[in-house]
XYZ file of C-alpha atoms in Angstrom:
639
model
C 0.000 0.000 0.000
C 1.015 3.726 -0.569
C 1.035 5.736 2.624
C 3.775 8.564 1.577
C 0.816 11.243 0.695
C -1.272 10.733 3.812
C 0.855 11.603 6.807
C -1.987 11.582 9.227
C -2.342 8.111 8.477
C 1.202 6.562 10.086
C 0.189 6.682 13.045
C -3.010 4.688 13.195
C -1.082 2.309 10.024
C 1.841 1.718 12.902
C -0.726 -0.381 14.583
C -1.205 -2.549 11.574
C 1.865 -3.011 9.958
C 3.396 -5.868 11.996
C 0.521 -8.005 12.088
C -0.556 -7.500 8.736
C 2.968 -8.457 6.998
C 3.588 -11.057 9.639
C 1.420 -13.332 8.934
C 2.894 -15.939 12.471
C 1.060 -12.817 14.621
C -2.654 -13.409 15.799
C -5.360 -11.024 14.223
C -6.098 -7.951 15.257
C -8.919 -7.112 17.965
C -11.653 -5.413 15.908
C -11.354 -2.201 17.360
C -8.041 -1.908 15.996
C -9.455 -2.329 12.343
C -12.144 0.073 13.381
C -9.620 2.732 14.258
C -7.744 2.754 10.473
C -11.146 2.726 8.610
C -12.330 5.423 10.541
C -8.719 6.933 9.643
C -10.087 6.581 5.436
C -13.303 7.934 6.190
C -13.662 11.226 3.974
C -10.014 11.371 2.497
C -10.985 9.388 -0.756
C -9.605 6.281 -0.030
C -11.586 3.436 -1.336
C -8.832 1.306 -2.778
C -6.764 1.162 0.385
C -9.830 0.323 2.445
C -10.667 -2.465 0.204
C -7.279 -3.892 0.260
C -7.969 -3.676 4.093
C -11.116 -5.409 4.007
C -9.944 -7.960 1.895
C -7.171 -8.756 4.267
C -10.259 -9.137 7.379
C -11.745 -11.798 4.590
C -8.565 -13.628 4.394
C -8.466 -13.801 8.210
C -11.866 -15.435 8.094
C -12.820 -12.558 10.199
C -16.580 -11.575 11.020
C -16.563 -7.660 11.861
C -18.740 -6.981 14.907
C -21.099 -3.989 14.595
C -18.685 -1.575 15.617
C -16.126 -2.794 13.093
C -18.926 -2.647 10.695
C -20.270 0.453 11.279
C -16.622 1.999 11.027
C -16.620 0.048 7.440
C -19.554 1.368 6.110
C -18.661 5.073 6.580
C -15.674 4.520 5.116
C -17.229 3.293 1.780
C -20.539 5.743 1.864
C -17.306 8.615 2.028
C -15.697 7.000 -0.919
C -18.796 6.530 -2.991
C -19.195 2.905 -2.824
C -22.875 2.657 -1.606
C -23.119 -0.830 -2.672
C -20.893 -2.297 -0.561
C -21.905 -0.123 2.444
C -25.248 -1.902 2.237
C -23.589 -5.622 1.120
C -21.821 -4.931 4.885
C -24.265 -3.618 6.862
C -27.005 -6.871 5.675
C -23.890 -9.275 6.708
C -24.295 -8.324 10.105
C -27.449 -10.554 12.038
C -27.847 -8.134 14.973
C -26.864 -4.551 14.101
C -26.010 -2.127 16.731
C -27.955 1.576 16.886
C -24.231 2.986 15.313
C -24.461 0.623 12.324
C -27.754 2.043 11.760
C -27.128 5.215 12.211
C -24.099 4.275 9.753
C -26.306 3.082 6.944
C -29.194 5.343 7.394
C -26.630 8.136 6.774
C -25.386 6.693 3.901
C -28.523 5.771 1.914
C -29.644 9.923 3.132
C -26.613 11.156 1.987
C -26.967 9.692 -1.589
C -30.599 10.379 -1.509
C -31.822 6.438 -0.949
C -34.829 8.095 0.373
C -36.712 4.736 0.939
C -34.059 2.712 1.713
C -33.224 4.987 4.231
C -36.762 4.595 5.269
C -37.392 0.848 5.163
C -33.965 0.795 7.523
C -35.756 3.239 10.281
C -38.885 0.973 10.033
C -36.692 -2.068 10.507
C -34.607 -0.201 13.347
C -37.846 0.311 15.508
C -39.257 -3.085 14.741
C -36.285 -4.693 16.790
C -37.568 -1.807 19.592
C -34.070 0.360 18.740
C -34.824 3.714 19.914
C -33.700 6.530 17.332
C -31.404 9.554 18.638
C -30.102 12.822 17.517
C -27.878 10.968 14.992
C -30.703 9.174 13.621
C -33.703 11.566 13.278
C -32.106 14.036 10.801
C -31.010 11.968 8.326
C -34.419 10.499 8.296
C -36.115 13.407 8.622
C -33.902 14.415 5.252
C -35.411 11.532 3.939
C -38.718 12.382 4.427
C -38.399 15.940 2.918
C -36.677 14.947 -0.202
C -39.278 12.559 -0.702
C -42.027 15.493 0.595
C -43.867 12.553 2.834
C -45.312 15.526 5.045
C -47.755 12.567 6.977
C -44.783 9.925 7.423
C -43.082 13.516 8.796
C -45.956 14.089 11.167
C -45.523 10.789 12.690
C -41.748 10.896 12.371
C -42.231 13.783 15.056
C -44.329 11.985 16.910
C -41.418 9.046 17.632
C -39.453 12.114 18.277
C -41.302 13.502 21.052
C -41.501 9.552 22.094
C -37.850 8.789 22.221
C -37.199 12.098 24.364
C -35.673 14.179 21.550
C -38.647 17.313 21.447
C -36.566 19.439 22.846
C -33.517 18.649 21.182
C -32.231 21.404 18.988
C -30.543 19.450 15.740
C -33.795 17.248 15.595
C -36.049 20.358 16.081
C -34.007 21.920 13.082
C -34.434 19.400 11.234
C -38.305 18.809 11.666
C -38.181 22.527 10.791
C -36.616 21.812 7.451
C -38.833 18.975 6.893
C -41.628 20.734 7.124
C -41.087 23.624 5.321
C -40.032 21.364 2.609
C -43.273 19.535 2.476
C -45.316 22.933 1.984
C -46.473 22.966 5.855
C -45.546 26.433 6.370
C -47.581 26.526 9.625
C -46.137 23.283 11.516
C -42.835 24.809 11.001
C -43.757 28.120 12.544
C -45.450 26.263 15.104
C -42.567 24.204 15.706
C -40.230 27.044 15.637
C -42.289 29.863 18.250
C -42.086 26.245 20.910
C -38.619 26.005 20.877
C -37.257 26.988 23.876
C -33.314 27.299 22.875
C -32.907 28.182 18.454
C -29.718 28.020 16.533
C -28.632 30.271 13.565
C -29.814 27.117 11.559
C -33.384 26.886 12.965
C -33.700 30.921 11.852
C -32.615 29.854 8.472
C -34.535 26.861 7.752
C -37.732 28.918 8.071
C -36.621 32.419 6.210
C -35.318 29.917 3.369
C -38.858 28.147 3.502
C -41.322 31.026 3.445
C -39.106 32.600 0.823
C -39.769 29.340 -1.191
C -43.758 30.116 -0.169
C -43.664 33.528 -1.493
C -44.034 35.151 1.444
C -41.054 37.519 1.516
C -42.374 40.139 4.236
C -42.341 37.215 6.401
C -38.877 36.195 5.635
C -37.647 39.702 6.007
C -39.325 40.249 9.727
C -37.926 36.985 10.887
C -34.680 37.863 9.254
C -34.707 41.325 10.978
C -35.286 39.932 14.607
C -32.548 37.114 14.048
C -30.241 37.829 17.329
C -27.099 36.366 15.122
C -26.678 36.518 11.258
C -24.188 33.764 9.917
C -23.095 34.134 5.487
C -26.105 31.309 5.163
C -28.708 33.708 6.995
C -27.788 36.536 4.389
C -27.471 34.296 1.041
C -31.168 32.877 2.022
C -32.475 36.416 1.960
C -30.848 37.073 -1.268
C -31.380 34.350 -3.310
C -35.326 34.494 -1.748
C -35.783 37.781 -2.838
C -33.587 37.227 -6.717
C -36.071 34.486 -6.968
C -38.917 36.058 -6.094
C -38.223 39.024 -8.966
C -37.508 41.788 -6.080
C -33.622 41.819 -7.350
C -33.146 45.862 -5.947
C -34.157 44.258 -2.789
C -31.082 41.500 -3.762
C -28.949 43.989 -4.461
C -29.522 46.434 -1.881
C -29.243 43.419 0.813
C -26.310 42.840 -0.506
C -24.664 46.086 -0.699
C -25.719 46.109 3.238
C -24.285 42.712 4.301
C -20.250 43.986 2.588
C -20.598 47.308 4.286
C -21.074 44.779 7.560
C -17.178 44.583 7.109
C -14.766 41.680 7.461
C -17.343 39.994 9.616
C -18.974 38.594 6.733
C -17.675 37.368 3.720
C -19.773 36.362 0.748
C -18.771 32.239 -0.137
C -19.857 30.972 -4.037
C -23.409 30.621 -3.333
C -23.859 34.243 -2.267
C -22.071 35.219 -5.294
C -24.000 32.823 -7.489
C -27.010 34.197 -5.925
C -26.666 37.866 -6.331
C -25.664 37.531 -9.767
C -28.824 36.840 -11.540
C -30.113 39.648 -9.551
C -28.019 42.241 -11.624
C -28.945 40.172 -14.823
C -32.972 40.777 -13.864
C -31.608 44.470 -13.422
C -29.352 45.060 -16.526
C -26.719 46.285 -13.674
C -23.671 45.623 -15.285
C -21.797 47.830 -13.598
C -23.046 45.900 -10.409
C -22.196 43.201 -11.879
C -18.462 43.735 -13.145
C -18.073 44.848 -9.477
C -19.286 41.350 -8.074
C -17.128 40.055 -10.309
C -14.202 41.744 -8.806
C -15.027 40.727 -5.559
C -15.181 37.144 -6.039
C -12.020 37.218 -7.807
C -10.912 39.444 -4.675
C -12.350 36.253 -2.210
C -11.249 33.534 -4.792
C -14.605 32.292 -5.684
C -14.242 32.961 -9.018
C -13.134 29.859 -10.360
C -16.128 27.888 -8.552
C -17.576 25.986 -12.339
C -21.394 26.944 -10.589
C -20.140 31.105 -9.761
C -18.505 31.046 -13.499
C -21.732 29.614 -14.592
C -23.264 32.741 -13.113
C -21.214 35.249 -14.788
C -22.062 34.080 -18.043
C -25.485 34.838 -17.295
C -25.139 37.739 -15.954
C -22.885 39.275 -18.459
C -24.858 38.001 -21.330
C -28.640 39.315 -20.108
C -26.641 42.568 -19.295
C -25.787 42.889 -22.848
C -21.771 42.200 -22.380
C -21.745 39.143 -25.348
C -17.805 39.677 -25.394
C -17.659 38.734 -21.329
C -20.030 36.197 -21.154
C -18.200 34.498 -23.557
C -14.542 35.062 -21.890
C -16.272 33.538 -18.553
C -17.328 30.758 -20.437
C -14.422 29.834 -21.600
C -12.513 30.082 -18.076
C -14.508 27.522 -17.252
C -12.432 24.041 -17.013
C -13.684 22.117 -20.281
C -14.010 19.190 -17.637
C -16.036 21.347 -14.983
C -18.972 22.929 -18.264
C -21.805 20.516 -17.288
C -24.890 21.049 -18.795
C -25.864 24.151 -16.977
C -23.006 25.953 -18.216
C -22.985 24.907 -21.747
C -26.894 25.709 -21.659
C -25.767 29.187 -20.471
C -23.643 29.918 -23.680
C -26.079 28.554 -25.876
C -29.075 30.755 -24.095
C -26.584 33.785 -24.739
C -26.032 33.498 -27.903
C -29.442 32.920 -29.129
C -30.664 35.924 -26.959
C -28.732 38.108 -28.618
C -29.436 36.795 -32.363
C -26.302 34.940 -32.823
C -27.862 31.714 -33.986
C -25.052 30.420 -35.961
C -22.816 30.847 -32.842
C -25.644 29.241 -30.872
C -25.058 26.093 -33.255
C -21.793 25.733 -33.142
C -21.824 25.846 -29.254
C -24.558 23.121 -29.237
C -22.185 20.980 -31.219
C -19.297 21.956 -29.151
C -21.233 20.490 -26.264
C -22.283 17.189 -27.834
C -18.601 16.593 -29.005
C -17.609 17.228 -25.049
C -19.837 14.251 -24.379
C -22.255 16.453 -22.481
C -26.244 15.170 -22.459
C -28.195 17.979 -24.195
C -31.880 18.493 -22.351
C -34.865 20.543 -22.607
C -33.277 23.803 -21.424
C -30.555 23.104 -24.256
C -33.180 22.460 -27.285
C -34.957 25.649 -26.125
C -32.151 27.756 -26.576
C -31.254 26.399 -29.720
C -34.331 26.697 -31.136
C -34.949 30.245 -30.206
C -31.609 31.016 -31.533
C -32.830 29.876 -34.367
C -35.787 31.944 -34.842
C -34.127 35.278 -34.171
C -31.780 34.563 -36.769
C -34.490 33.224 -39.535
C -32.304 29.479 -39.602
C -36.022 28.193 -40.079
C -35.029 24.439 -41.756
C -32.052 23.825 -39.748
C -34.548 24.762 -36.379
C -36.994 22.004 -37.656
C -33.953 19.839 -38.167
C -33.218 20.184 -34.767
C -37.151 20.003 -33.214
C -37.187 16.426 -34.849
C -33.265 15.332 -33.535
C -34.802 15.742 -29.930
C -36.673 12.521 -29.816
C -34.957 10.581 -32.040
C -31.332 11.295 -31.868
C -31.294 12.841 -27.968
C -34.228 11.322 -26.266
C -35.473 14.174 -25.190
C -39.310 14.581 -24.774
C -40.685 18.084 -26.001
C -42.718 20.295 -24.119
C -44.567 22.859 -24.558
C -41.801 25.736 -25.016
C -40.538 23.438 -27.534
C -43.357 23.671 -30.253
C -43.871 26.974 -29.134
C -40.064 27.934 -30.661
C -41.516 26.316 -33.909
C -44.749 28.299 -33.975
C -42.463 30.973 -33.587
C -39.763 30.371 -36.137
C -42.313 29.399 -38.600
C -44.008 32.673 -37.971
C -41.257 35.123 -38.088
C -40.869 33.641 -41.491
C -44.091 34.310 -42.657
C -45.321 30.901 -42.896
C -48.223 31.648 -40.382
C -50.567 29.134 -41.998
C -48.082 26.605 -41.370
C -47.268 27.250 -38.066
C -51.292 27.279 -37.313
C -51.505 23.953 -39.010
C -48.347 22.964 -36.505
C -50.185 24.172 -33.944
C -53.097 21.171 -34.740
C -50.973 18.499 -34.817
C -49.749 18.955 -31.217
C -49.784 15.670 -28.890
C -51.319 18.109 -26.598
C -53.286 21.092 -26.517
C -51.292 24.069 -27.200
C -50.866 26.469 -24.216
C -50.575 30.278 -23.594
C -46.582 30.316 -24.993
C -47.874 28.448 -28.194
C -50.701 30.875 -29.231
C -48.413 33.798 -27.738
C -46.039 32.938 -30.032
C -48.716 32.611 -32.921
C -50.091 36.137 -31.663
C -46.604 37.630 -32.062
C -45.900 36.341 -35.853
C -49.484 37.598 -36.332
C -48.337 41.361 -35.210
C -45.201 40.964 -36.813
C -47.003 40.477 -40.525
C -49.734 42.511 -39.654
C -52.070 39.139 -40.314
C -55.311 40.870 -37.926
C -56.904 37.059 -39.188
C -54.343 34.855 -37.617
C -54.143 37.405 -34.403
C -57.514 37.770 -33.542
C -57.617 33.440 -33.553
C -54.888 33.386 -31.526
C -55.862 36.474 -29.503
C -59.370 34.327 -28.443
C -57.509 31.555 -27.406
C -55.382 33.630 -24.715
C -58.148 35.689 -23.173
C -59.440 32.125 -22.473
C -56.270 30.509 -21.604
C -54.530 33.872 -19.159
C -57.095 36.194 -18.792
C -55.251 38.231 -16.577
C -52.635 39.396 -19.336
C -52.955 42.570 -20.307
C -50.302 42.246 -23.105
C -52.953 40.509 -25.503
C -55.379 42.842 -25.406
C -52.666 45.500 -26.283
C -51.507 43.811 -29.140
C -54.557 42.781 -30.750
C -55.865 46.731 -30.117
C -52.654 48.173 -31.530
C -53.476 45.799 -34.287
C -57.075 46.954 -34.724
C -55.646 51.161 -34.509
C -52.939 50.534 -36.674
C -55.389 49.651 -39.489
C -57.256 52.605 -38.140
C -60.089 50.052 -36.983
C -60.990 52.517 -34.141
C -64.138 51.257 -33.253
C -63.154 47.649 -32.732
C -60.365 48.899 -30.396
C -61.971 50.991 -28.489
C -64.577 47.956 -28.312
C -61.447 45.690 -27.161
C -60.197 48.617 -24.586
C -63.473 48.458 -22.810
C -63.643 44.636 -22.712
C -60.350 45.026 -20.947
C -61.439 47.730 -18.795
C -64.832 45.756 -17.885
C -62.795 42.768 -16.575
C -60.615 44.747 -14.734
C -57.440 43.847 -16.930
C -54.757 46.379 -15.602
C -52.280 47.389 -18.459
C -48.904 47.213 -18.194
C -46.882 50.803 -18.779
C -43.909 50.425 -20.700
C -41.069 51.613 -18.520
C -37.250 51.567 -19.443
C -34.571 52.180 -17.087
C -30.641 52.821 -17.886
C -27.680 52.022 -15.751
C -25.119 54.818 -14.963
C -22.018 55.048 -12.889
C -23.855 51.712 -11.472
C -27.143 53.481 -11.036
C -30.290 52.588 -12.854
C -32.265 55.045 -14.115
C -36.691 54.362 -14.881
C -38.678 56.418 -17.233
C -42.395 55.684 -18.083
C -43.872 56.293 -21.414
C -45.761 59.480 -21.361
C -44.519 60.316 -17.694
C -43.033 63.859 -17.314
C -41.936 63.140 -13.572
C -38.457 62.025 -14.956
C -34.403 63.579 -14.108
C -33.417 66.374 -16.678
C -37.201 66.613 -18.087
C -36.259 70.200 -19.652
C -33.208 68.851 -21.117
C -34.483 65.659 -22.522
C -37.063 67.083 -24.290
C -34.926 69.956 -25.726
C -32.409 67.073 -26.780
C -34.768 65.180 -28.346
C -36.459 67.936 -30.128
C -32.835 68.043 -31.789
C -32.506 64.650 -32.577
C -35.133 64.311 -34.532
C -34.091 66.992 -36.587
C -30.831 65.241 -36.927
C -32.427 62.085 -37.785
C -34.510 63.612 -40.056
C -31.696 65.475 -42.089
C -30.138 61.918 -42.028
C -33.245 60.394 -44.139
C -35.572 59.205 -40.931
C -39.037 59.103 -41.214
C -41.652 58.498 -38.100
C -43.616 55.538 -38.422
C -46.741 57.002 -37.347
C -48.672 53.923 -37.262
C -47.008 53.068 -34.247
C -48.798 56.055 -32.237
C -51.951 54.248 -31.604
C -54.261 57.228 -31.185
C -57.164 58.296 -33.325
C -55.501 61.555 -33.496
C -53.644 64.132 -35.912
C -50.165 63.140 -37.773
C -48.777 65.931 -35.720
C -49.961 64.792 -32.387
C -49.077 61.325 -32.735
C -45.589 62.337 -34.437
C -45.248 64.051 -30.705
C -46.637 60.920 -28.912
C -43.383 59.260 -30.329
C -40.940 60.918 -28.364
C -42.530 60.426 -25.442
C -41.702 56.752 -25.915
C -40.218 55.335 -22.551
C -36.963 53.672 -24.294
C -36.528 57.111 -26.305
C -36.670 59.161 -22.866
C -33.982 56.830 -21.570
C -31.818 57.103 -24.809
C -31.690 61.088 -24.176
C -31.065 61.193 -20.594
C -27.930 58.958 -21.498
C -26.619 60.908 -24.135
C -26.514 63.676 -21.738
C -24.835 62.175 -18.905
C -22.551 59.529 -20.400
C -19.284 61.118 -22.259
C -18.910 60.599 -26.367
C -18.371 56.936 -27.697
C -19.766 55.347 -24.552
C -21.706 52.436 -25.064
C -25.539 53.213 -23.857
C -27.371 50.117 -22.675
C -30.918 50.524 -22.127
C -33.665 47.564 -20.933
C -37.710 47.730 -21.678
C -39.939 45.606 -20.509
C -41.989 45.469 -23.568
C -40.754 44.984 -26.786
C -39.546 48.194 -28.761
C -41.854 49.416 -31.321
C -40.872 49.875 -34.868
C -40.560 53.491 -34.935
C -38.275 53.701 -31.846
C -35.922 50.687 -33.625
C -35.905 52.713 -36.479
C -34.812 55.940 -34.625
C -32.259 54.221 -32.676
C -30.522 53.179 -35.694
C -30.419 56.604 -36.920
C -29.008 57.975 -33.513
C -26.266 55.024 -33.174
C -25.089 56.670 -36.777
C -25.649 60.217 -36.094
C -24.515 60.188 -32.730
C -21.453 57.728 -33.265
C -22.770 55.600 -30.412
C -23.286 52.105 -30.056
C -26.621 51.406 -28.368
C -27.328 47.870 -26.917
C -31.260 47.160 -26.246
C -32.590 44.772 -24.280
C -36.608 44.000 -24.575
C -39.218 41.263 -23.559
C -37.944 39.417 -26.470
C -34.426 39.691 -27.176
C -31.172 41.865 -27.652
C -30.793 44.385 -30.389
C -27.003 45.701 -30.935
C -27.459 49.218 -32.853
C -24.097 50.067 -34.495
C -23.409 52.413 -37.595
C -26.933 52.706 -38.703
C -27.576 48.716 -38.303
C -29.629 46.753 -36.345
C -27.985 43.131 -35.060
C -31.511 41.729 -35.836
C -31.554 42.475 -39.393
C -34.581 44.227 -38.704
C -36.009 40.983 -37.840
C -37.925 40.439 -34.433
């Protein structure tokens, strides 16, 4: 055996070595076995503890329960759940420390039921469970979501004397909020007479998973002690419950905390994809520097992160440099999914493909998440034959099933194509019946072409199907006043009106010296009104020497040329394209997010001002990223 790289180990191997290579010496008392596989346990090594094991065999051995429970943590550590269990059956009358031993083991790798079937056998043979026992069945239980066998579970808890003990209280805690019972957990929680930073932190993390983030944040506020998890709960809850300012702003509060607190990955790879909600790059590129700062930036699942967050912040060129920092052996699926995502967001489609064929020569499983990136890349870039290609590879070359966001990428890039009929006709031979994404899509190829026919079908279908979104009863009206079908909008206003269907304003915001910056269409509450307005007075002059021409049609007002010429420049992503020519120096790059999807006239304009202006203007809307450059859209005019 080879010893020389695990120092630690001589001493406990100084017991063994004599005996083992003198063959003339009597065995071993168990314990002393027991005392070198408890030396393996957790340092990764399986193939010296099987040598071991084979050399008890040879001695006709029988290891006791002790000996047995020592063995079967050493091969759970090293991965070897098979033999953990072959061991632990061998012995007729296991001790409570082999099974705690196994029932850690099968938790650990997530053999929920064996872990199960082991505590039912355990109490048949009247073994009484302890704090060693209960949460790692009680882990059990939760991944499984068994919230009854959890009820009763408690039960044996308060029977064996453990209700006041504070690891099995934690971990009933856990269970429950991880079956959905919200309430028990409280319950459990306001009884306790003695809490731990844990017991605080399995409830914030399970009524942020609820929803119910005020909740979260008053528990969080009358914590006596914060640890790094207590902070990275409320920050990931409130990223994944869309409030990433409140992410951000947390966050911003825990570092000015000081060297108390120091962010580990999973605070970094949770505040992330709050600056990617928020378009904060220059948040962002900050984080960035302070994992690199704490050495978390190599962690694959942080580096994974930045690639998001660079490429929904518009920075193609970074998201792609983090990607490929990432060790070719560490990009899992996640990561390569991340690149593909990326690309396709921002039009590249080709690039998209190439990645996706990157990833299958790395040997890396393609899944759902991967097909619907591909597939919407593309669609944005018109690859309509090579997308259908791909739709019918799923099933037959990857095995993977399609769902609903699937056909609803074909819908789509049949219907940015023009080929509405055929993407209706797609729609019909679904397995299933098509859902709000499918007929959104159809909706959106409908506006696109200005087909009113093929929009107001797949209009119907949503006010059935999400009655509650406003954005389909803008469309189709926008639809209706663009071919000056007043009437029948108005008539489709007032439908929305009568069932209390609240419109959506479209709002864009910009990011500054790392601060964002809102405006609302139509809102004259913004920063710099006075100058805006006399800036963009001159723009469109400049524009207008340059060869642009409003699009009028996209004022949807039954008013004069004049007025609705006006109504153009009070366009929410316009507003934000003035305030940061003002404040941003020559040449600077101006990034600007809307949360609807530009109109035509302000693409147009913006392609006028990124010539004029000699800026480059990077757009990010509902549906996807537009680079303006030189007079050119990245989308080919195409989205």
């Amino acid at each position: 055996m080879k010893w020389n790289h695990h120092a630690s180990l001589r001493p406990a191997m100084a017991i063994l070595l004599e005996p083992l290579f003198n063959s003339s010496q009597l065995p071993l008392p168990p314990s002393s076995y027991a005392t070198v596989f408890q030396s393996f346990t957790g340092k990764n090594l399986l193939k010296q503890g099987q040598q071991l094991h084979a050399h008890i065999d040879t001695r006709g051995l029988r290891p006791t329960p002790f000996l047995a429970a020592k063995m079967v943590a050493m091969y759970a550590s090293s991965g070897d759940i098979v033999s953990a269990a072959r061991i632990f059956h061998s012995v007729p009358n296991p001790s409570l420390l082999l099974f705690n031993s196994i029932v850690r083991a099968y938790s650990l790798y997530k053999y929920s039921q064996e872990t199960l079937h082991i505590f039912i056998r355990m109490h048949s043979l009247n073994f009484r469970g302890d704090y060693f026992t209960y949460p790692f069945v009680l882990k059990s239980i939760a991944d499984q979501e068994l919230l009854c066998i959890g009820k009763c579970t408690h039960l044996l808890t308060m029977k064996d004397g453990l209700r006041f003990d504070l690891y099995v209280a934690t971990s009933l805690i856990d269970m429950y909020v991880k079956c959905g019972a919200l309430g028990d957990a409280r319950k459990l929680f306001d009884e306790m007479p003695v809490r731990d930073v844990s017991s605080w932190n399995a409830l914030i993390s399970g009524y942020m998973k609820e929803g119910s983030v005020g909740l979260a944040r008053e528990l969080f506020d009358e914590m006596p002690t914060k640890n790094i998890v207590s902070w990275t709960s409320m920050i990931s809850g409130y990223t994944q419950n869309g409030l990433a300012a409140n992410a951000l702003q947390l966050f911003d509060k825990m570092l000015r905390r000081g060297s108390e607190l120091k962010p580990n990955w999973v605070t970094i790879m949770s505040i992330l994809p709050a600056c990617a909600h928020s378009s904060a790059l220059e948040q962002g590129r900050k984080i960035h520097r302070l994992a690199q700062e704490e050495g978390l930036d190599s962690h694959p699942s942080v580096q994974t992160a930045l690639v998001g967050m660079y490429a929904k912040c518009g920075s193609l060129p970074d998201a792609k440099l983090c990607f490929d920092r990432i060790k070719p052996s560490s990009r899992n699926s996640v990561a390569w999914n991340s690149m593909i995502s990326a690309y396709a967001s921002h039009g590249r489609g080709t690039d998209a493909i190439q990645t996706f064929e990157l990833m299958i020569q790395a040997g890396v499983r393609p899944d759902s998440i991967t097909f619907t990136g591909l597939l919407s890349g593309c669609s944005h870039s018109g690859l309509v034959e090579l997308g259908l290609r791909y739709f019918d590879s799923m099933s037959l070359d990857y095995a993977v099933e399609r769902r609903h966001e699937h056909y609803a990428c074909v819908v789509d890039l049949l219907g940015r194509a023009g080929r509405l009929v055929e993407a209706y006709e797609f729609i019909s031979r679904m397995p299933m019946p098509a859902g709000a994404s499918v007929w959104g899509a159809l909706l959106a190829a409908g506006r696109c072409h200005r087909n009113l026919e093929i929009s107001e079908l797949a209009a119907k279908k949503l006010f059935v199907l999400e009655p509650e979104n406003s954005g389909n009863y803008v469309i189709l009206a926008n639809m209706y006043s663009e071919a000056s079908m007043w009437d029948e909008a108005r008539a489709l206003r007032a439908l929305q009106k009568l069932q209390n269907v609240k419109k959506n304003p479209g709002c864009s915001w910009i990011e500054i010296d790392g601060k964002a910056y809102m405006f609302l269409s139509e809102d004259a509450s913004y920063p710099q009104a006075e100058e805006i307005h006399l800036l963009l007075r001159e723009v469109s002059e400049r524009m207008k020497a340059a060869g642009y021409v409003p699009d009028t049609s996209c004022s949807l007002h039954d008013v004069s040329e004049e007025e609705k010429e006006y109504s153009l420049t009070t366009h929410s992503e316009k507003l934000a394209l003035a305030f940061g020519i003002l404040n941003t120096r020559h040449g600077a790059v101006l990034r600007i997010t809307k949360n609807l999807r530009i109109c035509g006239d302000c693409h147009n304009a913006f392609k006028f001002v990124s010539k004029v202006y000699e800026r480059e203007i990077v757009v990010r809307d509902v549906n996807r990223f537009h680079h303006f450059q030189e007079g050119s859209c990245s989308c080919d005019d195409y989205w």
